[in-house]
Amino acid sequence: LRACYRDEDRGHAIDVEYTALADPVMFASGQHFDQGMRVKGTLKLAGIDYKVDSYTVRDRSWGALRPEEHFKLPPIAWVTGVFGEDFFFNCTAFDDPALGPDWQGLFELPSDRVCKGGWIHHRGVVTEVMECHKRTVRDPHTLIPQSVEMTLIDSAGESFEMRGTIIAASTWSAWLNCEVAICLARWECRGRVGHGDVQDAKWHD
């Protein structure tokens, strides 16, 4: 998969190629998949050239409804990370009410609704995320995440403790009823360092 873009007037250009690290992981709905990718190529910003040689987790949805009615829910995050070609993950989850999130006392969330799904690709084996115990520290003025403490427990009973530090962020208002902070996280897990997304979605409440 190749992506190219060029803006001659501003001196911007992107030319990157994505190579799959593994087969995509399909959601049960059949309308969404995620996939670990290696990304190589070039990036030009304001006339300055940069080499791209990194990883990402891409997602692809189709046919799913995007309702815009009101939802009285706490923030929920789509979270990814890649530590290398043998270790990458994806999870969608709320913060765990048992860990004292910043929205405690404002929303009620049953413990069985915290984790909405996910997977871990570790040493050639893909397992399902069964539990996510996550706590996000957000800037009190902007509500943009600053850090994430998270433990994922997979279908094999293995536990992965992670700490994420947000090193860049941008807000995105794709739908009228929510705002998303798209963040680049630096992850630490089991003595390894990786990077990935924390897409923290907040509804109007």
PDB file of C-alpha atoms in Angstrom:
ATOM      1  CA  LEU A   1       0.000   0.000   0.000  1.00  0.00           C
ATOM      2  CA  ARG A   2       1.500   3.343  -1.069  1.00  0.00           C
ATOM      3  CA  ALA A   3       0.369   6.830  -0.038  1.00  0.00           C
ATOM      4  CA  CYS A   4       1.550   9.974  -1.845  1.00  0.00           C
ATOM      5  CA  TYR A   5       0.773  13.679  -1.446  1.00  0.00           C
ATOM      6  CA  ARG A   6       2.436  16.849  -2.700  1.00  0.00           C
ATOM      7  CA  ASP A   7       1.896  20.568  -2.031  1.00  0.00           C
ATOM      8  CA  GLU A   8       4.452  22.439  -4.105  1.00  0.00           C
ATOM      9  CA  ASP A   9       3.398  25.914  -2.867  1.00  0.00           C
ATOM     10  CA  ARG A  10       4.149  25.088   0.765  1.00  0.00           C
ATOM     11  CA  GLY A  11       7.008  22.646   0.244  1.00  0.00           C
ATOM     12  CA  HIS A  12       5.152  19.664   1.689  1.00  0.00           C
ATOM     13  CA  ALA A  13       5.276  16.107   0.338  1.00  0.00           C
ATOM     14  CA  ILE A  14       4.632  12.542   1.533  1.00  0.00           C
ATOM     15  CA  ASP A  15       5.635   9.335  -0.235  1.00  0.00           C
ATOM     16  CA  VAL A  16       5.398   6.298   2.035  1.00  0.00           C
ATOM     17  CA  GLU A  17       4.836   2.580   1.534  1.00  0.00           C
ATOM     18  CA  TYR A  18       3.049   0.344   4.045  1.00  0.00           C
ATOM     19  CA  THR A  19       3.986  -3.337   4.367  1.00  0.00           C
ATOM     20  CA  ALA A  20       1.895  -5.695   6.496  1.00  0.00           C
ATOM     21  CA  LEU A  21       3.574  -7.253   9.534  1.00  0.00           C
ATOM     22  CA  ALA A  22       0.804  -9.852   9.801  1.00  0.00           C
ATOM     23  CA  ASP A  23      -2.680 -10.655   8.540  1.00  0.00           C
ATOM     24  CA  PRO A  24      -5.398  -8.165   9.529  1.00  0.00           C
ATOM     25  CA  VAL A  25      -7.498  -8.921  12.611  1.00  0.00           C
ATOM     26  CA  MET A  26     -11.210  -8.702  11.787  1.00  0.00           C
ATOM     27  CA  PHE A  27     -13.829  -7.515  14.284  1.00  0.00           C
ATOM     28  CA  ALA A  28     -16.774  -9.831  14.976  1.00  0.00           C
ATOM     29  CA  SER A  29     -19.065  -7.386  13.133  1.00  0.00           C
ATOM     30  CA  GLY A  30     -17.182  -7.998   9.888  1.00  0.00           C
ATOM     31  CA  GLN A  31     -17.108  -4.205   9.343  1.00  0.00           C
ATOM     32  CA  HIS A  32     -13.698  -3.300  10.758  1.00  0.00           C
ATOM     33  CA  PHE A  33     -10.154  -4.639  10.887  1.00  0.00           C
ATOM     34  CA  ASP A  34      -6.806  -3.558  12.343  1.00  0.00           C
ATOM     35  CA  GLN A  35      -3.342  -4.502  11.059  1.00  0.00           C
ATOM     36  CA  GLY A  36       0.255  -3.972  12.147  1.00  0.00           C
ATOM     37  CA  MET A  37       2.297  -2.231   9.440  1.00  0.00           C
ATOM     38  CA  ARG A  38       5.883  -1.246   8.630  1.00  0.00           C
ATOM     39  CA  VAL A  39       6.126   2.211   7.051  1.00  0.00           C
ATOM     40  CA  LYS A  40       9.049   3.417   4.921  1.00  0.00           C
ATOM     41  CA  GLY A  41       9.527   6.401   2.647  1.00  0.00           C
ATOM     42  CA  THR A  42      10.048  10.152   2.743  1.00  0.00           C
ATOM     43  CA  LEU A  43       8.340  13.179   4.262  1.00  0.00           C
ATOM     44  CA  LYS A  44       8.926  16.843   3.400  1.00  0.00           C
ATOM     45  CA  LEU A  45       7.689  19.630   5.685  1.00  0.00           C
ATOM     46  CA  ALA A  46       8.279  23.265   4.708  1.00  0.00           C
ATOM     47  CA  GLY A  47      11.050  22.206   2.349  1.00  0.00           C
ATOM     48  CA  ILE A  48      12.908  20.023   4.865  1.00  0.00           C
ATOM     49  CA  ASP A  49      13.262  16.333   3.962  1.00  0.00           C
ATOM     50  CA  TYR A  50      12.861  13.524   6.509  1.00  0.00           C
ATOM     51  CA  LYS A  51      13.347   9.783   6.191  1.00  0.00           C
ATOM     52  CA  VAL A  52      10.411   7.638   7.356  1.00  0.00           C
ATOM     53  CA  ASP A  53      11.215   4.202   8.781  1.00  0.00           C
ATOM     54  CA  SER A  54       8.712   3.261  11.452  1.00  0.00           C
ATOM     55  CA  TYR A  55       5.629   1.226  12.399  1.00  0.00           C
ATOM     56  CA  THR A  56       1.908   1.829  12.789  1.00  0.00           C
ATOM     57  CA  VAL A  57      -1.381  -0.008  13.258  1.00  0.00           C
ATOM     58  CA  ARG A  58      -3.900   0.852  10.583  1.00  0.00           C
ATOM     59  CA  ASP A  59      -7.652   0.489  10.923  1.00  0.00           C
ATOM     60  CA  ARG A  60     -10.287   0.135   8.255  1.00  0.00           C
ATOM     61  CA  SER A  61     -14.052   0.387   8.692  1.00  0.00           C
ATOM     62  CA  TRP A  62     -16.902   0.173   6.210  1.00  0.00           C
ATOM     63  CA  GLY A  63     -20.680  -0.018   6.379  1.00  0.00           C
ATOM     64  CA  ALA A  64     -20.868   0.818  10.095  1.00  0.00           C
ATOM     65  CA  LEU A  65     -23.381   3.423  11.242  1.00  0.00           C
ATOM     66  CA  ARG A  66     -22.005   6.648  12.751  1.00  0.00           C
ATOM     67  CA  PRO A  67     -24.872   7.786  15.017  1.00  0.00           C
ATOM     68  CA  GLU A  68     -24.782  11.427  16.074  1.00  0.00           C
ATOM     69  CA  GLU A  69     -27.305  11.369  18.921  1.00  0.00           C
ATOM     70  CA  HIS A  70     -26.313  12.197  22.490  1.00  0.00           C
ATOM     71  CA  PHE A  71     -24.316   9.626  24.476  1.00  0.00           C
ATOM     72  CA  LYS A  72     -23.917  10.016  28.235  1.00  0.00           C
ATOM     73  CA  LEU A  73     -20.587   8.184  28.373  1.00  0.00           C
ATOM     74  CA  PRO A  74     -17.099   8.836  29.741  1.00  0.00           C
ATOM     75  CA  PRO A  75     -14.180   9.127  27.290  1.00  0.00           C
ATOM     76  CA  ILE A  76     -13.280   5.988  25.356  1.00  0.00           C
ATOM     77  CA  ALA A  77      -9.963   5.374  23.584  1.00  0.00           C
ATOM     78  CA  TRP A  78      -8.761   3.401  20.575  1.00  0.00           C
ATOM     79  CA  VAL A  79      -5.233   2.470  21.606  1.00  0.00           C
ATOM     80  CA  THR A  80      -2.398   0.902  19.579  1.00  0.00           C
ATOM     81  CA  GLY A  81       1.302   0.249  19.945  1.00  0.00           C
ATOM     82  CA  VAL A  82       4.136  -1.410  18.043  1.00  0.00           C
ATOM     83  CA  PHE A  83       7.318  -2.533  19.818  1.00  0.00           C
ATOM     84  CA  GLY A  84       8.770  -4.347  16.791  1.00  0.00           C
ATOM     85  CA  GLU A  85       7.798  -6.879  14.179  1.00  0.00           C
ATOM     86  CA  ASP A  86       7.117  -9.491  16.884  1.00  0.00           C
ATOM     87  CA  PHE A  87       5.005  -7.416  19.302  1.00  0.00           C
ATOM     88  CA  PHE A  88       2.089  -5.065  18.573  1.00  0.00           C
ATOM     89  CA  PHE A  89      -1.410  -4.556  19.923  1.00  0.00           C
ATOM     90  CA  ASN A  90      -4.775  -2.830  19.610  1.00  0.00           C
ATOM     91  CA  CYS A  91      -7.488  -2.204  22.201  1.00  0.00           C
ATOM     92  CA  THR A  92     -10.620  -0.080  22.575  1.00  0.00           C
ATOM     93  CA  ALA A  93     -11.570   0.672  26.181  1.00  0.00           C
ATOM     94  CA  PHE A  94     -12.856   3.128  28.741  1.00  0.00           C
ATOM     95  CA  ASP A  95     -10.762   3.984  31.781  1.00  0.00           C
ATOM     96  CA  ASP A  96     -11.296   1.480  34.599  1.00  0.00           C
ATOM     97  CA  PRO A  97     -13.621   2.956  37.289  1.00  0.00           C
ATOM     98  CA  ALA A  98     -11.675   0.989  39.925  1.00  0.00           C
ATOM     99  CA  LEU A  99      -8.516   3.030  39.148  1.00  0.00           C
ATOM    100  CA  GLY A 100     -10.004   6.439  39.985  1.00  0.00           C
ATOM    101  CA  PRO A 101     -10.338   8.110  36.557  1.00  0.00           C
ATOM    102  CA  ASP A 102     -10.801  11.877  36.271  1.00  0.00           C
ATOM    103  CA  TRP A 103     -14.491  11.415  35.373  1.00  0.00           C
ATOM    104  CA  GLN A 104     -15.281   9.454  38.544  1.00  0.00           C
ATOM    105  CA  GLY A 105     -18.544  10.660  40.102  1.00  0.00           C
ATOM    106  CA  LEU A 106     -19.795  12.072  36.776  1.00  0.00           C
ATOM    107  CA  PHE A 107     -20.560   8.812  34.962  1.00  0.00           C
ATOM    108  CA  GLU A 108     -21.571   5.287  35.886  1.00  0.00           C
ATOM    109  CA  LEU A 109     -19.825   2.459  34.016  1.00  0.00           C
ATOM    110  CA  PRO A 110     -20.252  -1.232  34.895  1.00  0.00           C
ATOM    111  CA  SER A 111     -16.953  -3.135  35.119  1.00  0.00           C
ATOM    112  CA  ASP A 112     -18.045  -5.568  32.382  1.00  0.00           C
ATOM    113  CA  ARG A 113     -18.320  -2.672  29.898  1.00  0.00           C
ATOM    114  CA  VAL A 114     -14.799  -1.258  30.331  1.00  0.00           C
ATOM    115  CA  CYS A 115     -13.100  -3.289  27.589  1.00  0.00           C
ATOM    116  CA  LYS A 116     -14.754  -3.174  24.168  1.00  0.00           C
ATOM    117  CA  GLY A 117     -12.263  -5.503  22.458  1.00  0.00           C
ATOM    118  CA  GLY A 118      -8.764  -5.835  21.130  1.00  0.00           C
ATOM    119  CA  TRP A 119      -5.897  -8.164  20.296  1.00  0.00           C
ATOM    120  CA  ILE A 120      -2.206  -8.711  20.974  1.00  0.00           C
ATOM    121  CA  HIS A 121       0.272 -10.044  18.397  1.00  0.00           C
ATOM    122  CA  HIS A 122       3.192 -11.406  20.420  1.00  0.00           C
ATOM    123  CA  ARG A 123       5.937 -13.647  19.033  1.00  0.00           C
ATOM    124  CA  GLY A 124       3.846 -14.834  16.101  1.00  0.00           C
ATOM    125  CA  VAL A 125       0.685 -15.600  18.085  1.00  0.00           C
ATOM    126  CA  VAL A 126      -2.482 -13.465  18.078  1.00  0.00           C
ATOM    127  CA  THR A 127      -4.589 -13.497  21.246  1.00  0.00           C
ATOM    128  CA  GLU A 128      -7.760 -11.663  22.195  1.00  0.00           C
ATOM    129  CA  VAL A 129      -7.741  -8.912  24.825  1.00  0.00           C
ATOM    130  CA  MET A 130     -10.115 -10.073  27.555  1.00  0.00           C
ATOM    131  CA  GLU A 131      -9.509  -7.310  30.126  1.00  0.00           C
ATOM    132  CA  CYS A 132      -8.166  -3.759  29.959  1.00  0.00           C
ATOM    133  CA  HIS A 133      -7.378  -1.883  33.160  1.00  0.00           C
ATOM    134  CA  LYS A 134      -6.537   1.625  31.968  1.00  0.00           C
ATOM    135  CA  ARG A 135      -6.181   5.027  33.610  1.00  0.00           C
ATOM    136  CA  THR A 136      -5.594   8.170  31.561  1.00  0.00           C
ATOM    137  CA  VAL A 137      -4.150  11.399  32.970  1.00  0.00           C
ATOM    138  CA  ARG A 138      -5.592  14.345  31.027  1.00  0.00           C
ATOM    139  CA  ASP A 139      -4.689  18.020  31.025  1.00  0.00           C
ATOM    140  CA  PRO A 140      -7.378  19.616  33.237  1.00  0.00           C
ATOM    141  CA  HIS A 141      -7.853  22.560  30.844  1.00  0.00           C
ATOM    142  CA  THR A 142      -7.798  20.871  27.418  1.00  0.00           C
ATOM    143  CA  LEU A 143      -8.682  17.266  28.445  1.00  0.00           C
ATOM    144  CA  ILE A 144      -5.965  16.055  26.061  1.00  0.00           C
ATOM    145  CA  PRO A 145      -4.225  12.920  27.448  1.00  0.00           C
ATOM    146  CA  GLN A 146      -0.784  13.311  28.970  1.00  0.00           C
ATOM    147  CA  SER A 147      -0.096   9.714  30.005  1.00  0.00           C
ATOM    148  CA  VAL A 148      -1.738   6.290  30.140  1.00  0.00           C
ATOM    149  CA  GLU A 149      -1.189   3.440  32.596  1.00  0.00           C
ATOM    150  CA  MET A 150      -2.623   0.204  31.226  1.00  0.00           C
ATOM    151  CA  THR A 151      -2.675  -3.536  31.881  1.00  0.00           C
ATOM    152  CA  LEU A 152      -3.968  -5.861  29.161  1.00  0.00           C
ATOM    153  CA  ILE A 153      -4.893  -9.459  29.980  1.00  0.00           C
ATOM    154  CA  ASP A 154      -5.264 -11.764  26.982  1.00  0.00           C
ATOM    155  CA  SER A 155      -7.140 -14.982  26.271  1.00  0.00           C
ATOM    156  CA  ALA A 156      -4.067 -17.016  27.256  1.00  0.00           C
ATOM    157  CA  GLY A 157      -4.113 -15.425  30.720  1.00  0.00           C
ATOM    158  CA  GLU A 158      -0.948 -13.427  30.045  1.00  0.00           C
ATOM    159  CA  SER A 159      -0.676  -9.915  31.497  1.00  0.00           C
ATOM    160  CA  PHE A 160       1.011  -6.989  29.722  1.00  0.00           C
ATOM    161  CA  GLU A 161       1.676  -3.917  31.870  1.00  0.00           C
ATOM    162  CA  MET A 162       2.291  -0.750  29.851  1.00  0.00           C
ATOM    163  CA  ARG A 163       3.002   2.911  30.448  1.00  0.00           C
ATOM    164  CA  GLY A 164       2.385   5.437  27.718  1.00  0.00           C
ATOM    165  CA  THR A 165       3.686   9.013  27.598  1.00  0.00           C
ATOM    166  CA  ILE A 166       1.986  11.357  25.128  1.00  0.00           C
ATOM    167  CA  ILE A 167       4.589  13.161  23.018  1.00  0.00           C
ATOM    168  CA  ALA A 168       2.312  14.828  20.433  1.00  0.00           C
ATOM    169  CA  ALA A 169      -1.424  15.442  20.046  1.00  0.00           C
ATOM    170  CA  SER A 170      -4.013  17.062  17.825  1.00  0.00           C
ATOM    171  CA  THR A 171      -7.785  17.446  18.192  1.00  0.00           C
ATOM    172  CA  TRP A 172     -10.163  16.060  15.586  1.00  0.00           C
ATOM    173  CA  SER A 173     -13.889  16.775  15.323  1.00  0.00           C
ATOM    174  CA  ALA A 174     -15.082  14.168  12.849  1.00  0.00           C
ATOM    175  CA  TRP A 175     -18.685  14.052  14.104  1.00  0.00           C
ATOM    176  CA  LEU A 176     -20.832  16.792  15.629  1.00  0.00           C
ATOM    177  CA  ASN A 177     -21.439  14.911  18.893  1.00  0.00           C
ATOM    178  CA  CYS A 178     -17.832  14.230  19.916  1.00  0.00           C
ATOM    179  CA  GLU A 179     -14.259  15.469  19.867  1.00  0.00           C
ATOM    180  CA  VAL A 180     -11.248  13.175  19.564  1.00  0.00           C
ATOM    181  CA  ALA A 181      -7.707  13.829  20.750  1.00  0.00           C
ATOM    182  CA  ILE A 182      -5.397  11.914  18.409  1.00  0.00           C
ATOM    183  CA  CYS A 183      -2.166  11.350  20.319  1.00  0.00           C
ATOM    184  CA  LEU A 184       1.229   9.811  19.623  1.00  0.00           C
ATOM    185  CA  ALA A 185       2.252   7.704  22.617  1.00  0.00           C
ATOM    186  CA  ARG A 186       5.668   6.406  23.610  1.00  0.00           C
ATOM    187  CA  TRP A 187       5.030   3.014  25.226  1.00  0.00           C
ATOM    188  CA  GLU A 188       7.158   1.052  27.680  1.00  0.00           C
ATOM    189  CA  CYS A 189       6.426  -2.648  28.268  1.00  0.00           C
ATOM    190  CA  ARG A 190       8.632  -5.512  29.439  1.00  0.00           C
ATOM    191  CA  GLY A 191      11.810  -3.507  28.982  1.00  0.00           C
ATOM    192  CA  ARG A 192      10.920  -2.501  25.419  1.00  0.00           C
ATOM    193  CA  VAL A 193       9.943   0.858  23.910  1.00  0.00           C
ATOM    194  CA  GLY A 194       7.322   1.256  21.211  1.00  0.00           C
ATOM    195  CA  HIS A 195       5.018   3.906  19.751  1.00  0.00           C
ATOM    196  CA  GLY A 196       1.376   4.080  18.777  1.00  0.00           C
ATOM    197  CA  ASP A 197      -1.961   5.874  18.920  1.00  0.00           C
ATOM    198  CA  VAL A 198      -4.158   6.982  21.780  1.00  0.00           C
ATOM    199  CA  GLN A 199      -7.333   8.255  20.130  1.00  0.00           C
ATOM    200  CA  ASP A 200      -9.320   9.578  23.093  1.00  0.00           C
ATOM    201  CA  ALA A 201     -12.953  10.301  22.174  1.00  0.00           C
ATOM    202  CA  LYS A 202     -15.131  12.545  24.355  1.00  0.00           C
ATOM    203  CA  TRP A 203     -18.839  13.306  23.993  1.00  0.00           C
ATOM    204  CA  HIS A 204     -20.369  16.653  25.017  1.00  0.00           C
ATOM    205  CA  ASP A 205     -20.943  15.794  28.680  1.00  0.00           C
TER     206      ASP A 205
END
